Coordinates of C-alpha atoms in Angstrom, one line a residue:
M1 CA 102.2 39.5 77.2
S2 CA 101.8 36.9 79.6
T3 CA 100.6 36.9 83.3
Q4 CA 104.2 35.7 84.4
E5 CA 105.9 38.6 82.2
V6 CA 103.8 40.8 84.1
K7 CA 104.7 39.9 87.5
Q8 CA 108.2 39.7 86.3
S9 CA 107.8 43.6 85.4
D10 CA 106.4 44.5 88.5
P11 CA 109.9 44.5 90.4
D12 CA 111.4 46.8 88.3
S13 CA 108.1 49.5 88.4
E14 CA 108.4 49.3 92.0
K15 CA 111.9 50.2 91.7
E16 CA 111.4 53.1 89.3
K17 CA 108.5 54.5 91.8
E18 CA 111.0 54.7 94.7
Q19 CA 113.9 56.1 92.6
D20 CA 111.2 58.8 91.6
K21 CA 110.2 59.4 95.1
K22 CA 113.8 59.8 95.7
H23 CA 114.6 62.1 93.2
G24 CA 111.6 64.2 93.8
Q25 CA 109.1 63.0 91.4
G26 CA 107.0 60.3 93.3
Q27 CA 105.3 63.8 95.2
D28 CA 101.1 64.3 94.6
S29 CA 101.2 66.6 92.0
A30 CA 96.9 67.3 92.1
Y31 CA 96.4 70.9 93.2
E32 CA 94.1 71.5 96.2
E33 CA 92.1 74.7 95.9
P34 CA 92.5 76.1 99.8
T35 CA 89.3 75.6 101.6
I36 CA 87.4 78.5 103.8
F37 CA 88.2 76.3 107.2
R38 CA 91.9 76.4 105.9
K39 CA 91.9 80.2 104.7
F40 CA 90.2 80.7 108.4
V41 CA 93.3 78.8 110.0
Y42 CA 95.8 80.9 108.1
D43 CA 94.4 84.0 109.2
L44 CA 94.2 82.9 112.9
I45 CA 97.5 81.2 113.2
L46 CA 98.8 84.6 111.4
W47 CA 97.3 86.9 114.1
V48 CA 98.8 85.0 116.9
F49 CA 102.0 85.2 115.6
L50 CA 101.7 89.2 115.0
V51 CA 100.7 89.8 118.4
V52 CA 103.9 87.8 119.7
F53 CA 105.9 90.3 116.9
D54 CA 103.7 93.5 118.3
C55 CA 105.3 92.4 121.5
F56 CA 108.9 91.8 120.4
F57 CA 108.8 94.9 117.9
R58 CA 108.6 98.3 118.6
E59 CA 107.2 99.2 115.7
I60 CA 106.6 97.3 112.2
R61 CA 105.2 99.3 109.5
S62 CA 105.1 99.4 105.6
R63 CA 106.2 101.9 103.0
G64 CA 105.0 102.1 99.2
A65 CA 102.0 99.7 100.4
F66 CA 99.5 102.1 97.8
R67 CA 101.6 100.3 94.7
L68 CA 100.6 97.0 95.8
P69 CA 98.0 95.3 93.5
K70 CA 94.5 93.9 95.4
K71 CA 94.3 90.8 93.6
G72 CA 96.5 87.9 92.1
P73 CA 98.5 86.4 90.6
I74 CA 101.6 88.2 92.5
I75 CA 104.9 87.0 93.5
F76 CA 106.3 88.8 96.4
V77 CA 110.2 88.9 96.0
A78 CA 111.6 90.0 99.5
A79 CA 115.6 90.8 100.2
P80 CA 117.8 90.5 102.2
H81 CA 116.5 87.5 103.7
A82 CA 117.9 87.8 107.5
N83 CA 115.8 85.2 109.2
Q84 CA 113.6 82.2 107.7
F85 CA 111.1 82.5 110.6
V86 CA 110.7 86.2 111.2
D87 CA 110.6 87.2 107.4
P88 CA 108.0 85.4 106.3
I89 CA 105.5 86.5 109.2
V90 CA 106.5 90.1 108.8
L91 CA 105.9 90.2 105.2
M92 CA 102.2 88.2 105.4
G93 CA 101.4 90.5 108.0
Q94 CA 101.9 93.8 106.1
V95 CA 100.3 92.2 103.0
K96 CA 97.4 90.8 104.7
H97 CA 97.2 94.2 106.6
E98 CA 97.2 96.2 103.5
T99 CA 95.3 94.4 101.0
G100 CA 93.8 91.4 102.5
L101 CA 95.8 88.9 100.3
R102 CA 97.3 85.7 101.9
I103 CA 100.9 84.8 100.7
S104 CA 102.2 81.2 100.5
F105 CA 105.6 80.4 100.7
L106 CA 107.9 77.8 99.5
I107 CA 109.2 75.6 102.3
A108 CA 111.7 72.6 102.8
D109 CA 110.1 69.5 102.0
K110 CA 112.4 68.1 105.1
S111 CA 110.9 70.6 107.6
H112 CA 107.2 70.5 106.0
K113 CA 107.5 66.8 107.4
R114 CA 108.4 67.8 111.0
K115 CA 105.2 67.7 113.3
F116 CA 105.2 71.5 114.7
I117 CA 106.7 73.0 111.8
G118 CA 104.7 71.1 109.4
L119 CA 101.9 71.9 111.2
I120 CA 102.3 75.5 110.8
S121 CA 103.7 75.5 107.1
R122 CA 100.5 73.6 106.1
S123 CA 98.1 75.9 107.8
Q124 CA 99.8 78.7 106.1
M125 CA 99.4 77.2 102.5
S126 CA 103.0 76.5 102.0
I127 CA 104.3 74.5 98.8
P128 CA 106.9 72.1 99.9
V129 CA 110.1 71.7 97.8
V130 CA 112.5 68.5 97.9
R131 CA 116.0 69.9 98.5
A132 CA 119.1 68.2 96.9
Q133 CA 121.2 69.1 100.1
D134 CA 118.1 67.3 102.4
N135 CA 119.7 63.9 100.7
L136 CA 123.2 64.0 101.3
K137 CA 124.8 60.7 102.5
T138 CA 128.3 60.1 103.5
Q139 CA 130.3 58.3 101.1
N140 CA 133.8 56.3 101.5
G141 CA 137.0 57.9 100.7
T142 CA 138.0 61.3 100.7
I143 CA 138.4 64.1 98.1
K144 CA 141.0 66.9 97.1
L145 CA 140.9 70.0 95.1
D146 CA 143.0 69.6 91.8
P147 CA 145.6 72.7 92.4
N148 CA 146.0 73.7 89.0
N149 CA 141.9 73.4 88.4
E150 CA 139.6 74.6 90.8
L151 CA 136.6 72.6 88.9
H152 CA 138.6 69.1 89.1
I153 CA 137.7 66.7 92.0
I154 CA 140.5 64.1 93.0
G155 CA 139.2 61.0 95.0
E156 CA 141.0 58.6 96.9
N157 CA 139.3 55.4 97.6
T158 CA 136.3 56.6 96.0
H159 CA 133.6 55.6 94.0
F160 CA 132.4 58.5 91.9
L161 CA 130.8 56.0 89.1
K162 CA 128.7 54.6 91.5
N163 CA 127.8 57.3 94.1
C164 CA 127.4 60.4 92.2
E165 CA 125.5 61.1 89.3
V166 CA 125.5 64.2 86.8
K167 CA 123.9 67.4 88.1
G168 CA 123.7 66.0 91.6
L169 CA 125.6 67.5 94.6
I170 CA 128.7 66.7 96.2
A171 CA 129.5 68.4 99.5
L172 CA 131.7 68.7 102.6
P173 CA 130.8 68.1 105.7
K174 CA 129.3 70.2 108.3
S175 CA 127.5 72.1 105.8
L176 CA 130.9 74.2 104.9
G177 CA 130.0 73.9 101.1
T178 CA 128.6 72.3 97.8
G179 CA 129.4 71.6 94.4
E180 CA 127.1 70.6 91.5
I181 CA 129.0 67.7 89.3
D182 CA 129.2 68.6 85.7
K183 CA 131.0 65.0 84.2
I184 CA 131.9 62.1 86.0
L185 CA 135.5 60.4 84.1
S186 CA 136.2 57.8 86.6
D187 CA 135.8 56.6 90.3
T188 CA 138.4 58.8 91.4
S189 CA 138.0 62.2 89.0
L190 CA 134.7 64.3 88.4
Y191 CA 134.4 67.7 87.1
L192 CA 132.4 70.4 88.7
R193 CA 129.8 72.7 86.9
K194 CA 130.9 75.9 89.1
P195 CA 133.8 76.6 91.3
F196 CA 133.0 74.8 94.8
S197 CA 130.2 77.1 97.1
Y198 CA 131.2 77.8 100.2
A199 CA 128.6 79.0 103.1
N200 CA 130.9 81.7 104.2
E201 CA 134.4 83.2 105.0
I202 CA 134.8 81.2 107.6
A203 CA 133.6 77.7 106.0
S204 CA 135.8 78.6 102.9
I205 CA 138.8 78.7 105.0
K206 CA 138.0 75.5 106.8
G207 CA 136.9 73.6 103.6
K208 CA 140.5 74.6 101.8
E209 CA 142.3 73.2 104.8
L210 CA 140.1 70.1 104.5
F211 CA 140.5 69.7 100.7
A212 CA 144.4 70.2 101.4
Q213 CA 144.7 67.0 103.5
G214 CA 142.0 65.1 101.9
A215 CA 138.5 66.1 102.8
P216 CA 135.3 63.4 103.7
F217 CA 132.2 63.7 101.5
K218 CA 128.7 63.3 101.0
T219 CA 126.8 63.2 97.6
A220 CA 123.2 63.7 96.7
P221 CA 121.5 62.7 93.3
K222 CA 119.6 65.5 91.5
V223 CA 116.4 66.3 92.2
D224 CA 113.6 67.3 89.5
Q225 CA 111.5 70.0 90.6
S226 CA 109.0 69.5 87.5
I227 CA 106.3 68.8 90.4
V228 CA 106.8 72.1 92.5
Y229 CA 107.0 74.2 89.3
E230 CA 103.4 72.5 88.2
K231 CA 102.1 72.9 91.5
V232 CA 103.3 76.7 91.6
F233 CA 101.8 77.2 88.4
E234 CA 98.5 75.9 89.4
H235 CA 98.7 78.2 92.4
L236 CA 99.4 81.3 90.5
S237 CA 96.8 80.4 87.7
H238 CA 94.0 80.4 90.3
G239 CA 95.1 84.1 91.4
H240 CA 96.9 83.5 94.6
C241 CA 100.2 85.0 95.9
L242 CA 103.7 83.6 96.3
G243 CA 106.4 84.9 98.5
I244 CA 109.8 84.2 97.8
F245 CA 113.2 84.7 99.0
P246 CA 115.4 84.6 95.9
E247 CA 118.7 84.7 97.6
G248 CA 118.3 80.9 98.5
G249 CA 119.2 81.2 102.0
S250 CA 119.3 83.5 105.3
H251 CA 122.5 85.8 105.7
D252 CA 123.3 88.9 107.8
R253 CA 125.3 90.5 105.3
P254 CA 124.1 94.4 104.3
D255 CA 124.3 93.5 100.4
L256 CA 122.1 91.1 98.0
L257 CA 123.3 87.7 97.2
P258 CA 123.0 86.8 93.6
I259 CA 119.4 85.8 93.0
K260 CA 118.6 82.6 92.0
A261 CA 116.6 81.6 88.8
G262 CA 113.8 80.0 90.1
V263 CA 111.9 82.9 90.6
A264 CA 112.3 83.9 86.7
I265 CA 111.1 80.5 85.8
M266 CA 107.7 80.5 88.2
A267 CA 106.6 83.9 86.7
L268 CA 107.5 83.1 83.1
G269 CA 106.2 79.5 83.3
A270 CA 103.1 80.2 84.8
M271 CA 102.2 82.6 82.2
A272 CA 103.5 80.4 79.5
K273 CA 101.1 77.7 80.8
N274 CA 98.1 79.8 81.1
P275 CA 97.8 82.7 78.5
N276 CA 95.1 84.4 81.0
C277 CA 97.7 84.5 84.2
N278 CA 99.1 87.8 83.9
V279 CA 101.6 87.7 86.9
K280 CA 103.0 90.6 88.4
I281 CA 106.4 90.7 90.8
V282 CA 106.6 92.8 93.5
P283 CA 110.1 93.8 95.2
C284 CA 110.0 93.6 99.1
G285 CA 112.6 95.3 101.0
M286 CA 113.4 94.1 104.5
N287 CA 114.9 96.3 106.7
Y288 CA 115.8 95.4 110.2
F289 CA 117.3 97.9 112.9
H290 CA 119.0 96.1 116.0
P291 CA 116.7 92.8 115.0
H292 CA 118.7 90.7 118.1
K293 CA 117.2 93.5 120.5
F294 CA 113.7 93.6 122.4
R295 CA 111.6 96.5 121.0
S296 CA 113.3 96.8 117.9
R297 CA 112.0 98.2 114.6
A298 CA 111.1 97.1 111.1
I299 CA 110.4 98.5 107.9
V300 CA 109.0 96.4 104.8
E301 CA 109.5 98.7 101.4
F302 CA 107.3 98.0 98.4
G303 CA 108.5 98.7 95.1
K304 CA 106.9 99.3 91.9
P305 CA 104.9 96.1 90.7
I306 CA 107.0 94.5 87.6
E307 CA 104.8 94.0 84.4
I308 CA 106.1 90.8 82.5
P309 CA 106.2 91.7 78.9
K310 CA 104.5 88.9 76.6
E311 CA 107.3 89.4 74.3
L312 CA 109.6 87.8 77.1
V313 CA 106.8 85.0 77.7
N314 CA 107.3 84.1 73.7
R315 CA 111.0 84.1 74.2
Y316 CA 110.5 81.6 76.9
N317 CA 108.8 79.3 74.9
N318 CA 111.5 79.6 72.3
P319 CA 114.0 76.7 73.4
E320 CA 116.7 78.8 72.1
T321 CA 116.1 81.6 73.9
S322 CA 114.5 80.5 77.0
K323 CA 117.9 81.1 78.9
D324 CA 118.1 84.6 77.7
S325 CA 114.3 85.7 78.8
I326 CA 115.0 83.9 82.1
R327 CA 118.5 85.9 82.7
E328 CA 116.8 89.2 81.1
L329 CA 113.8 88.9 83.8
L330 CA 116.4 88.2 86.6
D331 CA 118.0 91.6 86.3
I332 CA 114.9 93.7 85.9
I333 CA 114.1 91.6 89.4
T334 CA 117.3 92.4 90.7
K335 CA 117.2 96.1 89.9
G336 CA 113.6 96.1 91.6
L337 CA 115.2 95.0 94.8
K338 CA 117.9 97.2 94.5
S339 CA 115.6 100.0 94.6
V340 CA 114.1 99.1 97.6
T341 CA 116.9 97.9 99.6
V342 CA 119.1 100.7 101.4
T343 CA 121.8 100.3 103.6
C344 CA 121.5 102.9 107.0
P345 CA 123.2 102.7 110.1
D346 CA 119.7 103.4 112.0
Y347 CA 115.9 103.3 111.9
E348 CA 115.6 107.4 111.5
S349 CA 118.4 107.3 109.0
L350 CA 116.2 105.2 106.9
I351 CA 113.0 106.9 107.2
C352 CA 114.7 110.3 106.5
V353 CA 116.5 109.0 103.4
Q354 CA 113.3 107.2 102.0
M355 CA 111.3 110.6 102.6
A356 CA 113.9 112.7 101.3
R357 CA 113.7 110.7 98.2
R358 CA 109.9 110.8 98.0
L359 CA 109.7 114.5 98.4
Y360 CA 112.4 115.1 95.7
A361 CA 110.8 113.2 92.9
N362 CA 107.2 113.6 93.9
N363 CA 106.0 115.4 90.6
F364 CA 108.3 112.6 88.5
S365 CA 108.7 109.5 90.7
S366 CA 106.3 107.6 88.7
R367 CA 108.6 108.0 85.6
L368 CA 112.0 107.4 86.9
S369 CA 113.6 104.1 85.7
L370 CA 114.8 101.3 88.2
E371 CA 118.4 102.5 87.7
S372 CA 117.5 105.9 88.6
I373 CA 116.0 105.1 91.8
V374 CA 118.9 102.9 92.7
E375 CA 121.3 105.5 92.1
M376 CA 119.3 108.2 93.5
N377 CA 119.3 105.8 96.9
R378 CA 122.9 105.6 96.5
R379 CA 123.8 109.2 96.4
L380 CA 121.3 110.3 99.4
V381 CA 122.7 107.4 101.8
R382 CA 126.4 108.8 100.9
G383 CA 125.7 112.7 100.9
Y384 CA 123.9 112.0 104.2
L385 CA 126.2 109.9 105.8
H386 CA 128.9 112.4 104.6
F387 CA 127.1 115.6 106.1
I388 CA 125.1 114.1 108.6
D389 CA 126.9 116.3 111.7
E390 CA 126.1 119.6 109.7
P391 CA 123.6 121.7 111.5
Y392 CA 121.4 122.4 108.3
V393 CA 121.3 118.7 107.9
I394 CA 120.4 118.1 111.6
N395 CA 117.7 120.8 111.0
L396 CA 116.9 119.2 107.5
K397 CA 116.3 115.5 109.2
K398 CA 114.4 117.0 112.0
N399 CA 112.0 118.5 109.9
I400 CA 111.6 115.6 107.6
L401 CA 110.7 113.3 110.6
E402 CA 108.2 115.7 112.0
Y403 CA 106.3 115.7 108.7
N404 CA 106.4 112.0 108.7
D405 CA 105.0 111.9 111.9
M406 CA 102.2 114.0 111.0
L407 CA 101.4 111.7 108.1
K408 CA 101.3 108.6 110.5
I409 CA 98.7 110.4 112.7
M410 CA 96.4 111.3 110.0
K411 CA 97.0 108.3 108.2
I412 CA 97.8 110.0 104.9
P413 CA 100.1 108.3 102.0
D414 CA 103.1 111.1 101.2
H415 CA 101.9 110.7 97.4
L416 CA 98.6 112.3 97.9
V417 CA 99.7 115.2 99.7
E418 CA 101.1 117.3 96.7
S419 CA 99.1 116.0 93.8
E420 CA 96.8 118.5 91.9
Q421 CA 94.3 115.9 91.1
G422 CA 90.9 116.2 92.0
K423 CA 90.5 112.3 92.4
S424 CA 93.4 112.7 94.8
K425 CA 92.3 115.6 97.1
L426 CA 88.9 113.4 97.8
S427 CA 91.3 110.6 98.5
I428 CA 92.5 112.6 101.2
L429 CA 89.1 113.8 102.2
K430 CA 87.8 110.4 102.3
L431 CA 91.0 109.0 104.7
F432 CA 90.2 112.1 106.9
L433 CA 86.7 111.4 107.5
I434 CA 87.4 107.6 107.9
N435 CA 89.9 108.4 110.5
L436 CA 87.4 110.7 112.0
F437 CA 84.8 108.2 112.6
K438 CA 87.3 105.8 114.0
I439 CA 88.7 108.6 116.3
V440 CA 85.3 109.9 117.7
P441 CA 84.0 106.3 119.1
V442 CA 86.8 105.6 121.4
Q443 CA 86.8 108.9 122.7
Q444 CA 83.4 108.8 123.7
L445 CA 83.8 105.3 125.0
K446 CA 86.7 106.8 126.9
S447 CA 84.4 109.5 128.2
K448 CA 82.0 107.3 129.4
L449 CA 84.4 104.6 131.4
L450 CA 85.8 107.8 133.0
T451 CA 82.3 109.0 134.2
L452 CA 81.3 105.3 135.4
L453 CA 84.9 105.1 137.3
Q454 CA 84.3 108.6 138.9
H455 CA 80.6 107.8 140.1
G456 CA 82.1 104.3 141.1
K457 CA 79.9 102.2 138.9
F458 CA 82.5 100.1 137.4

């Protein structure tokens, strides 16, 4: 090949690189192990945030922390996702306190590049993700929904062949809703893969009104997330932890939104790439009570870690059964999340229901299936709310809360109380002695300070 031919091919090469960067392929894919200094900054900034949170929240506590593995790789799957800034800090703080593990979260690349948010996210070892919706651009013309087919988009003065691409996004203005493009027939006709997805009910009403009169629209190309997945695989293979809110966005609904497939792909992909990488998935229920009020309460409930069968990983490696394995793991994760998310009217009611479930199923809780736990939660909440004003239920609630307060004072997990095994009894004795030695020096220090104050020496 001549020098002239090489020079002529350079512009095309540069154009391809620019296109790859636009589509999310031009990111640096090299994995960097967090340095000691970066871990120190992680702990420092997390501590600062937790001090602030301790001022805002009256109490942040966890339940089921004894189930948590003490080392990675672990994916913490949390829901419902109420706030994109508060939820990660609360979860990171509880996990760090209980296990000493550090969680990294996925963050939008757009936010990762901002000065303040980017500085915080980099210090917390976050992994940036390029999202198609961050690349939306306004296009000429207007669009309408075919009244006879909700998947058919009809354009007027549009250029779909030029401005759209298969598996890309088409969206309404003001983030009212989006749709994934399945096929493009002409400059004025295309089909969606699924019905148009609206942000909420109000957005649905406004969006349909816009479609009826001809809506302005935006489009974005398909984003290749293979680089992100590679970084996640490496992160997990090095024994680190990852935090994900699989609903795909924050909301204030009491029930769970459909879970995105990304979490299953990350877990199965990491194990497929590295057979020695045994990923565990821990469901985490985020429960807030009056979260917009000062001195409110929050509870993080950790579910039983989900072990991923090797047979499921083998099916993931087979192109013919890959989608089925992802779907099956998503079902398992969904059941796990439902087992730790209980909708109750107030903080004390949730504590009462959770403790009642634990007391009722104490001797055989480890043998209960996720379906049984979900059904037990549902029935306990339904029964509690139905008989909430009955005297015996009020008295039962009082006794359960007193029992819970005693456990809190003694710092003894409930699952150790009624165990007949000698090991558990030794664990209780060990906890008692540790707490005793923590209390005695504090009391001695208080006594000395009081003595100094009384004698005017302080």
